[in-house]
PDB file of C-alpha atoms in Angstrom:
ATOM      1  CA  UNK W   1      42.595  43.571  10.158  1.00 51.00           C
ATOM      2  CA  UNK W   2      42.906  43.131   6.270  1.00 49.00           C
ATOM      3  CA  UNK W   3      40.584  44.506   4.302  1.00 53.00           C
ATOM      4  CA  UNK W   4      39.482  42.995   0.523  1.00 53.00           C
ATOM      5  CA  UNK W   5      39.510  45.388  -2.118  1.00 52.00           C
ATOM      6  CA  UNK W   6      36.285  45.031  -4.359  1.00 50.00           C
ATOM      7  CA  UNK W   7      36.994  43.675  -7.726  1.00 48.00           C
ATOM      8  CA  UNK W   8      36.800  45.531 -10.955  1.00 46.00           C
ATOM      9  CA  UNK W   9      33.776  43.712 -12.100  1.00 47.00           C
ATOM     10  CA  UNK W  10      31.538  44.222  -8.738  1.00 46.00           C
ATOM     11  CA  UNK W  11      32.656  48.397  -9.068  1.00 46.00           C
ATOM     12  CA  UNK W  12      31.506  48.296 -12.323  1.00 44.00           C
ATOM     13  CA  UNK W  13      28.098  46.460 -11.073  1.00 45.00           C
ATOM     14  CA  UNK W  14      27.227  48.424  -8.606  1.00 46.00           C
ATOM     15  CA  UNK W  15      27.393  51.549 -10.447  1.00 49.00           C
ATOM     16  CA  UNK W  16      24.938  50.432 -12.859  1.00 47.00           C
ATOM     17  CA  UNK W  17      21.469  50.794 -11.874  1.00 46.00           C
ATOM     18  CA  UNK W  18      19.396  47.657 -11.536  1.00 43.00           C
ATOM     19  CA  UNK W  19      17.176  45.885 -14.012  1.00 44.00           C
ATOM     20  CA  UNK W  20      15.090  44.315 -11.620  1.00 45.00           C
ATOM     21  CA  UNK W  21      11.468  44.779 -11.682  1.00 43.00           C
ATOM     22  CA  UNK W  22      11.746  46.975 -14.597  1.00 44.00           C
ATOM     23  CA  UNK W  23       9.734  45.907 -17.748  1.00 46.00           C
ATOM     24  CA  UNK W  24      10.190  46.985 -21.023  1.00 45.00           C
ATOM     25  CA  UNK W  25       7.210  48.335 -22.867  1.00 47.00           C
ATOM     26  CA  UNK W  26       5.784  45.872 -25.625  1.00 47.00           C
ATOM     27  CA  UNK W  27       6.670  45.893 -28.954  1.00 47.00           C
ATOM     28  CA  UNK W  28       4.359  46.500 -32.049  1.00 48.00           C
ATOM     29  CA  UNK W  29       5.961  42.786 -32.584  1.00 48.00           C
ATOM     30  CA  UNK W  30       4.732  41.267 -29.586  1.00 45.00           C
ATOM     31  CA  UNK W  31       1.608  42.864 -29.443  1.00 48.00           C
ATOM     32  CA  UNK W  32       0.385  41.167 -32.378  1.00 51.00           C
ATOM     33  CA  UNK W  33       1.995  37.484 -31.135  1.00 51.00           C
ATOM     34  CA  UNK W  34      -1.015  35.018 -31.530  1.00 51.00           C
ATOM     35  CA  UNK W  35       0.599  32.935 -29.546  1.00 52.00           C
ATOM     36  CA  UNK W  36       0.620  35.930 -26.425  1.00 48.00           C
ATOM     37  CA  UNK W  37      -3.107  35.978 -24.639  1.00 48.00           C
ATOM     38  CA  UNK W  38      -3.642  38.644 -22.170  1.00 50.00           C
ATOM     39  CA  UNK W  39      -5.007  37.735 -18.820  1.00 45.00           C
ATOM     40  CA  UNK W  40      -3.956  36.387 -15.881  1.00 46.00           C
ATOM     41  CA  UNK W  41      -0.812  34.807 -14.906  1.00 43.00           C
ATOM     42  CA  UNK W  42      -0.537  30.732 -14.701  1.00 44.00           C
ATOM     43  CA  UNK W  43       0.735  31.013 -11.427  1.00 41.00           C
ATOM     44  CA  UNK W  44      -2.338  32.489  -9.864  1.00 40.00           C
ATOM     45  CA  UNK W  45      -4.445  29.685 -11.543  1.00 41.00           C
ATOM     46  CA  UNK W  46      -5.324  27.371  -9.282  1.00 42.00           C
ATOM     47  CA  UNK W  47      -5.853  23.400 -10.316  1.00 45.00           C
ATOM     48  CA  UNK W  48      -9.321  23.088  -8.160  1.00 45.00           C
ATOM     49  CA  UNK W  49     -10.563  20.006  -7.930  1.00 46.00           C
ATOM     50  CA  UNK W  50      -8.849  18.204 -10.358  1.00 42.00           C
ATOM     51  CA  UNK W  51      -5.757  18.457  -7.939  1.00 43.00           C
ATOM     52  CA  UNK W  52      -7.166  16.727  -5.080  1.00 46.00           C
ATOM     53  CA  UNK W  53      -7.950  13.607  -7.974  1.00 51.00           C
ATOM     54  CA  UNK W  54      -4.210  13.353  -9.213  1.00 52.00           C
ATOM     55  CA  UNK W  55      -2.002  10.567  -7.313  1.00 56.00           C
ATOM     56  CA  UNK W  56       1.191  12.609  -7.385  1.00 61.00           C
ATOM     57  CA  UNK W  57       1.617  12.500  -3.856  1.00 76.00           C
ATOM     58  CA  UNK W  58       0.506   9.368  -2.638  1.00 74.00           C
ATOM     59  CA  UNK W  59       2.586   7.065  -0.983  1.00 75.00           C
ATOM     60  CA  UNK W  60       3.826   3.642  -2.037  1.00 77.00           C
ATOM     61  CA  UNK W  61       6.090   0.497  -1.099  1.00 81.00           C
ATOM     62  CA  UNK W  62       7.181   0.611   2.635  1.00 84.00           C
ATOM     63  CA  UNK W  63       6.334   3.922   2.828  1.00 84.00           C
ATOM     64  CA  UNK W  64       2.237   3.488   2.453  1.00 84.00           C
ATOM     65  CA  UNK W  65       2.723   0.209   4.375  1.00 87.00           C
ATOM     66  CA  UNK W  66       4.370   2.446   7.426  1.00 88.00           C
ATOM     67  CA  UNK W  67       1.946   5.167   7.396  1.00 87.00           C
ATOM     68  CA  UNK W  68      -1.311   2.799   7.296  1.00 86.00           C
ATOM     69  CA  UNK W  69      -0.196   0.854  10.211  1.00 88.00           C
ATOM     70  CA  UNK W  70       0.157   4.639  11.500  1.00 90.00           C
ATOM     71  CA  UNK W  71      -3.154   5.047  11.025  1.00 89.00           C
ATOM     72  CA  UNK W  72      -4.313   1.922  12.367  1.00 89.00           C
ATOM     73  CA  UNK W  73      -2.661   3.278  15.681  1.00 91.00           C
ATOM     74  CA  UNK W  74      -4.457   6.643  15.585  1.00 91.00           C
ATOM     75  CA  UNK W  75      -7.556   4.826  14.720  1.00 90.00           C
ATOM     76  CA  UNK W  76      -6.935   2.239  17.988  1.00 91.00           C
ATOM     77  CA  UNK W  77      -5.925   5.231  20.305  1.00 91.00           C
ATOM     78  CA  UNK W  78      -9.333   6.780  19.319  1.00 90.00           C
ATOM     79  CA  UNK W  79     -10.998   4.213  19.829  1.00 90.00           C
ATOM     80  CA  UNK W  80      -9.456   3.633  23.469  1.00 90.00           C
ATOM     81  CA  UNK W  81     -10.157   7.239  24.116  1.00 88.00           C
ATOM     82  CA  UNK W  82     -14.041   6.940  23.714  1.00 87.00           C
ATOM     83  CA  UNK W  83     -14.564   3.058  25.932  1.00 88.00           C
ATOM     84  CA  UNK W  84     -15.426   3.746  29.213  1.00 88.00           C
ATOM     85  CA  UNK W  85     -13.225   2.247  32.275  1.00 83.00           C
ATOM     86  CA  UNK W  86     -13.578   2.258  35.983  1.00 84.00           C
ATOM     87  CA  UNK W  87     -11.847   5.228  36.642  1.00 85.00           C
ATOM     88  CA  UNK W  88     -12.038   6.934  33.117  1.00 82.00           C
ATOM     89  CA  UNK W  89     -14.787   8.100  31.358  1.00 87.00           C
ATOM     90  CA  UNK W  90     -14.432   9.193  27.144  1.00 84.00           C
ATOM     91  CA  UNK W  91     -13.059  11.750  25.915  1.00 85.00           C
ATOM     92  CA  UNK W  92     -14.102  12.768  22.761  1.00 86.00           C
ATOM     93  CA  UNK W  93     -12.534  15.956  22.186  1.00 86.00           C
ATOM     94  CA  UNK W  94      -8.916  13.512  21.979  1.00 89.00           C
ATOM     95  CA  UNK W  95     -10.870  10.733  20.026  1.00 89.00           C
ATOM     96  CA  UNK W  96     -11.653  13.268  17.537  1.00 90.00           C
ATOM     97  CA  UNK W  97      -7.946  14.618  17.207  1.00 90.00           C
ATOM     98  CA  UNK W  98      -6.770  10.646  16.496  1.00 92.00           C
ATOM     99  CA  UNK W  99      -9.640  10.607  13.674  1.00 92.00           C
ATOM    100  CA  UNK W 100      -8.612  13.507  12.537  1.00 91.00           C
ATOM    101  CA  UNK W 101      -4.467  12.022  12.501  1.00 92.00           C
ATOM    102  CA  UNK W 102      -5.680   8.928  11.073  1.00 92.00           C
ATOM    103  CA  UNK W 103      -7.853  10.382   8.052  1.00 91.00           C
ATOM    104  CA  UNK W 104      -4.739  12.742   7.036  1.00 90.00           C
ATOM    105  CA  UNK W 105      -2.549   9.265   7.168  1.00 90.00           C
ATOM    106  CA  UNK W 106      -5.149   7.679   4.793  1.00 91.00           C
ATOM    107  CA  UNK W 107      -5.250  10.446   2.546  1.00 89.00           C
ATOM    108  CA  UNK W 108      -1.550  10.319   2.272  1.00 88.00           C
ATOM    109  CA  UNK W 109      -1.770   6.576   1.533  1.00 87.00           C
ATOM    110  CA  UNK W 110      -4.721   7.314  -1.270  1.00 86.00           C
ATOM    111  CA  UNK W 111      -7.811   5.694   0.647  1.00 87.00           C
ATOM    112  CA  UNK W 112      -9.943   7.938   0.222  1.00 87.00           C
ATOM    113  CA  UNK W 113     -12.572   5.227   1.773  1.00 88.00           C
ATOM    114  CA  UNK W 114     -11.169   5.444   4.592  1.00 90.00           C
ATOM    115  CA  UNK W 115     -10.205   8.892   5.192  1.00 90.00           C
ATOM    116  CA  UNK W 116     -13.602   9.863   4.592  1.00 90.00           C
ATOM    117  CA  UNK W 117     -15.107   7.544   7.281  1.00 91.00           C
ATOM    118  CA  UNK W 118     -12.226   8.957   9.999  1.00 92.00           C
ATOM    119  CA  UNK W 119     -13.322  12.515   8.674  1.00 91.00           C
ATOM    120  CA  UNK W 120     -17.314  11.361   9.502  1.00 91.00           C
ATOM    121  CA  UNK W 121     -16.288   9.797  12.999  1.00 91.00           C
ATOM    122  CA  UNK W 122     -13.989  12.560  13.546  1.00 91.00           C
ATOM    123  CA  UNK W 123     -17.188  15.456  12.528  1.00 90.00           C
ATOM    124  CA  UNK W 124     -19.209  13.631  15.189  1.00 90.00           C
ATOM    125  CA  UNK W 125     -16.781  13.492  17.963  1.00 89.00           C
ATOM    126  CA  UNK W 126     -16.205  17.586  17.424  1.00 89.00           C
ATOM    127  CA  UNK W 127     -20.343  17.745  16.971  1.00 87.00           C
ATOM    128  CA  UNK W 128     -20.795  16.247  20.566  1.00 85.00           C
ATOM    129  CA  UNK W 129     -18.385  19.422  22.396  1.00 86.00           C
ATOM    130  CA  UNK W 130     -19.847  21.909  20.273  1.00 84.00           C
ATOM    131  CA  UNK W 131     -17.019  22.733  18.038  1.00 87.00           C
ATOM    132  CA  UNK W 132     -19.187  23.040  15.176  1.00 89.00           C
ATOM    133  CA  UNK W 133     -16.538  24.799  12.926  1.00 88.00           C
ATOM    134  CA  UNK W 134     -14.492  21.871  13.108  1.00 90.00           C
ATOM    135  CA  UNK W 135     -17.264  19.520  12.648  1.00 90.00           C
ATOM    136  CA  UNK W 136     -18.781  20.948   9.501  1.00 90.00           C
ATOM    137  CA  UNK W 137     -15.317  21.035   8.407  1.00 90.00           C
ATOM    138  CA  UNK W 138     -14.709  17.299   8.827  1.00 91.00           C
ATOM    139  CA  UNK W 139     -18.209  16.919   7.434  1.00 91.00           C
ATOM    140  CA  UNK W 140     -17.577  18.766   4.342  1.00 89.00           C
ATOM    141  CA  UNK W 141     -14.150  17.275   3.437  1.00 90.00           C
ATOM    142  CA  UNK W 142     -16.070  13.649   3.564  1.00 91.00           C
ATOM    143  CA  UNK W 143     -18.429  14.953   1.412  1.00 90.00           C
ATOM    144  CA  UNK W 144     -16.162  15.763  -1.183  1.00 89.00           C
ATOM    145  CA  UNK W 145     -14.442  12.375  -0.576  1.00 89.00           C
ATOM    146  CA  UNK W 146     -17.869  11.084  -1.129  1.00 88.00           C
ATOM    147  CA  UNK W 147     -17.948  12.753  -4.605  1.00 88.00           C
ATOM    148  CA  UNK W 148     -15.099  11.348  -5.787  1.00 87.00           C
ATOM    149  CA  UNK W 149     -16.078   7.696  -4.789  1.00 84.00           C
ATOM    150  CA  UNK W 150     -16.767   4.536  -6.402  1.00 83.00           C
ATOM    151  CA  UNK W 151     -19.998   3.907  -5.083  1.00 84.00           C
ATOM    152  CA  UNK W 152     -22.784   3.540  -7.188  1.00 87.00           C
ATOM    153  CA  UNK W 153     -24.449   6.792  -7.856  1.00 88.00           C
ATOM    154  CA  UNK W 154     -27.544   6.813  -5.890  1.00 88.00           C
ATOM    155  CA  UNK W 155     -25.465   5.716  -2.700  1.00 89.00           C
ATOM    156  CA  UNK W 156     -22.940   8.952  -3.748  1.00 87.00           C
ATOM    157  CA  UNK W 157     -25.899  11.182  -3.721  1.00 88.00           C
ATOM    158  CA  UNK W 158     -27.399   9.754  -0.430  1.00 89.00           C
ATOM    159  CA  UNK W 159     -24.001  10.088   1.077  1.00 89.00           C
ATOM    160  CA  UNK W 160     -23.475  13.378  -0.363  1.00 88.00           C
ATOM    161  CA  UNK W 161     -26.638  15.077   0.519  1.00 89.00           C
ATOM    162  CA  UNK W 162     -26.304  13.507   4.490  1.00 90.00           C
ATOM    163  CA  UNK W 163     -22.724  14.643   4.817  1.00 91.00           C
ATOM    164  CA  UNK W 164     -23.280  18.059   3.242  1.00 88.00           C
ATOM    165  CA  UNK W 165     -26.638  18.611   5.302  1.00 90.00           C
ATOM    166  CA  UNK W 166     -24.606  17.423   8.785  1.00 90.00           C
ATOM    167  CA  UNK W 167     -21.905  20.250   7.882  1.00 90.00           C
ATOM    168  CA  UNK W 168     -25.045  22.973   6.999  1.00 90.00           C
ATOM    169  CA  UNK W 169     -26.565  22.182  10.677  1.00 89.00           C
ATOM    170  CA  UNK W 170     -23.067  22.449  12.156  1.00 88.00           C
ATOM    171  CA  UNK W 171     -22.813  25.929  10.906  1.00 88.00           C
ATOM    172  CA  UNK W 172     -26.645  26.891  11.477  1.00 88.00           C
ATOM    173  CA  UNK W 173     -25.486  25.829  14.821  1.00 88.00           C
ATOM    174  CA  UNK W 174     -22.609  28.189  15.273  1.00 85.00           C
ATOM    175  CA  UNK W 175     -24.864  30.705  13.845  1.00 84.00           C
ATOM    176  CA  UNK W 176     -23.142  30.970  10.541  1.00 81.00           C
ATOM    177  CA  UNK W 177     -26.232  31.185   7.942  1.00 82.00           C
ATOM    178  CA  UNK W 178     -24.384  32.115   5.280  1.00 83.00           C
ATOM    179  CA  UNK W 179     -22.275  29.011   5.376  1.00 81.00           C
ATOM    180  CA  UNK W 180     -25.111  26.952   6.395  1.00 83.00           C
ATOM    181  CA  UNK W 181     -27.139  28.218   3.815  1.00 84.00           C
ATOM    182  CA  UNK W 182     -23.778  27.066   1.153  1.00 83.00           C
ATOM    183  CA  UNK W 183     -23.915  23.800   2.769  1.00 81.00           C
ATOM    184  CA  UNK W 184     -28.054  23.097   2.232  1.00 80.00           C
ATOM    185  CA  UNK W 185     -27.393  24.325  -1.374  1.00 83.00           C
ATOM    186  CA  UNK W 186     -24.815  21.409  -1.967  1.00 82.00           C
ATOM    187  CA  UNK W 187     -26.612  18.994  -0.407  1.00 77.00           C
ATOM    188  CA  UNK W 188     -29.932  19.850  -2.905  1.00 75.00           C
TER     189      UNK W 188
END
C-alpha cells in the first residue's frame, strides 16, 4: 500500500491552532461605529406576517396550471370520499386529508380563496372524528387567509370572527382553555 506524505502547507496548518469560533474583543473604534446597533442578530428575526403576503414562491406558467388541476383532483377525490354508495359509506377522516392536499396546492398556486375554503371544509371534516387539534388548526389558518382577503371589510370581520370562534370551540373541546381562550380573543 502507498502511503501520501502530507504536504508542507497542511503540516504547517495543522500545527496552528484554529480561529474558529474565536472572536476578537471590540475595538474602542468599533464601539463607537454609529452604524453598529447592539441587539439581536438578523438571522433570528423572523419576517411574521408580512412573509406569508410576499409572492416569492408562488407558482406560474405550466407549473401553476399543473398543480391546480392537482388540486382539482384532491378536491374530486374528497369529494368521492364523503357520497354515499351501496356498499360504501363516507369517510371523512380521508376527505379531510384530500382538503387538506388540495388547500396546500392552492396556496402554492397563490389562491388564497381557495385554499382557505379547502382549509374550512377540511376543519369540518377533522371536527366530525373529533380531531379537534387538527380542526382548529385548519380553522385558524383560514382565518388568517380571511385577513388577508379582498372582501369587503364587514364580510372579513364576519368571516374572521366565525372562523376564529370555530377554532376556539375546537380547542375548548380538546380541553385546551388556554388556546381556546387565544382563539375567542381573536375573534373579539
Amino acid at each position: 500500500a502507498s502511503r501520501q506524505r502530507p504536504s508542507a502547507a497542511a503540516a504547517v496548518a495543522s500545527q496552528q491552532p484554529s480561529l474558529v469560533g474565536l472572536q476578537s474583543a471590540p475595538t474602542p473604534s468599533s464601539a463607537a461605529d454609529p452604524t453598529s446597533t447592539p441587539g439581536p442578530s438578523s438571522i433570528f428575526s423572523s419576517a411574521g406576517r408580512s412573509a406569508a403576503r410576499s409572492n416569492l414562491n408562488v407558482l406560474t406558467g405550466d407549473a401553476k396550471i399543473a398543480k391546480m388541476s392537482e388540486a382539482e383532483d384532491y378536491r374530486l377525490k374528497a369529494k368521492k370520499c364523503m357520497t354515499r354508495g351501496i356498499f360504501s359509506k363516507p369517510d371523512p377522516i380521508s376527505a379531510a386529508n384530500y382538503y387538506k392536499r388540495a388547500a396546500d396546492a392552492y396556496k402554492a398556486c397563490g389562491e388564497n380563496r381557495l385554499e382557505r375554503l379547502h382549509r374550512i371544509a377540511s376543519g369540518d371534516c377533522q371536527l366530525g372524528q373529533d380531531a379537534y387539534a387538527t380542526a382548529a388548526a385548519e380553522y385558524g389558518r383560514a382565518a388568517e387567509l380571511a385577513e388577508t382577503s379582498d372582501e369587503t371589510l364587514p364580510r372579513k370581520r364576519q368571516e374572521c370572527h366565525k372562523l376564529n370562534l370555530d377554532a376556539a370551540n375546537a380547542w375548548a373541546q380538546m380541553g385546551e382553555a388556554g388556546r381556546a381562550a387565544g382563539g375567542k380573543a381573536r375573534a373579539a
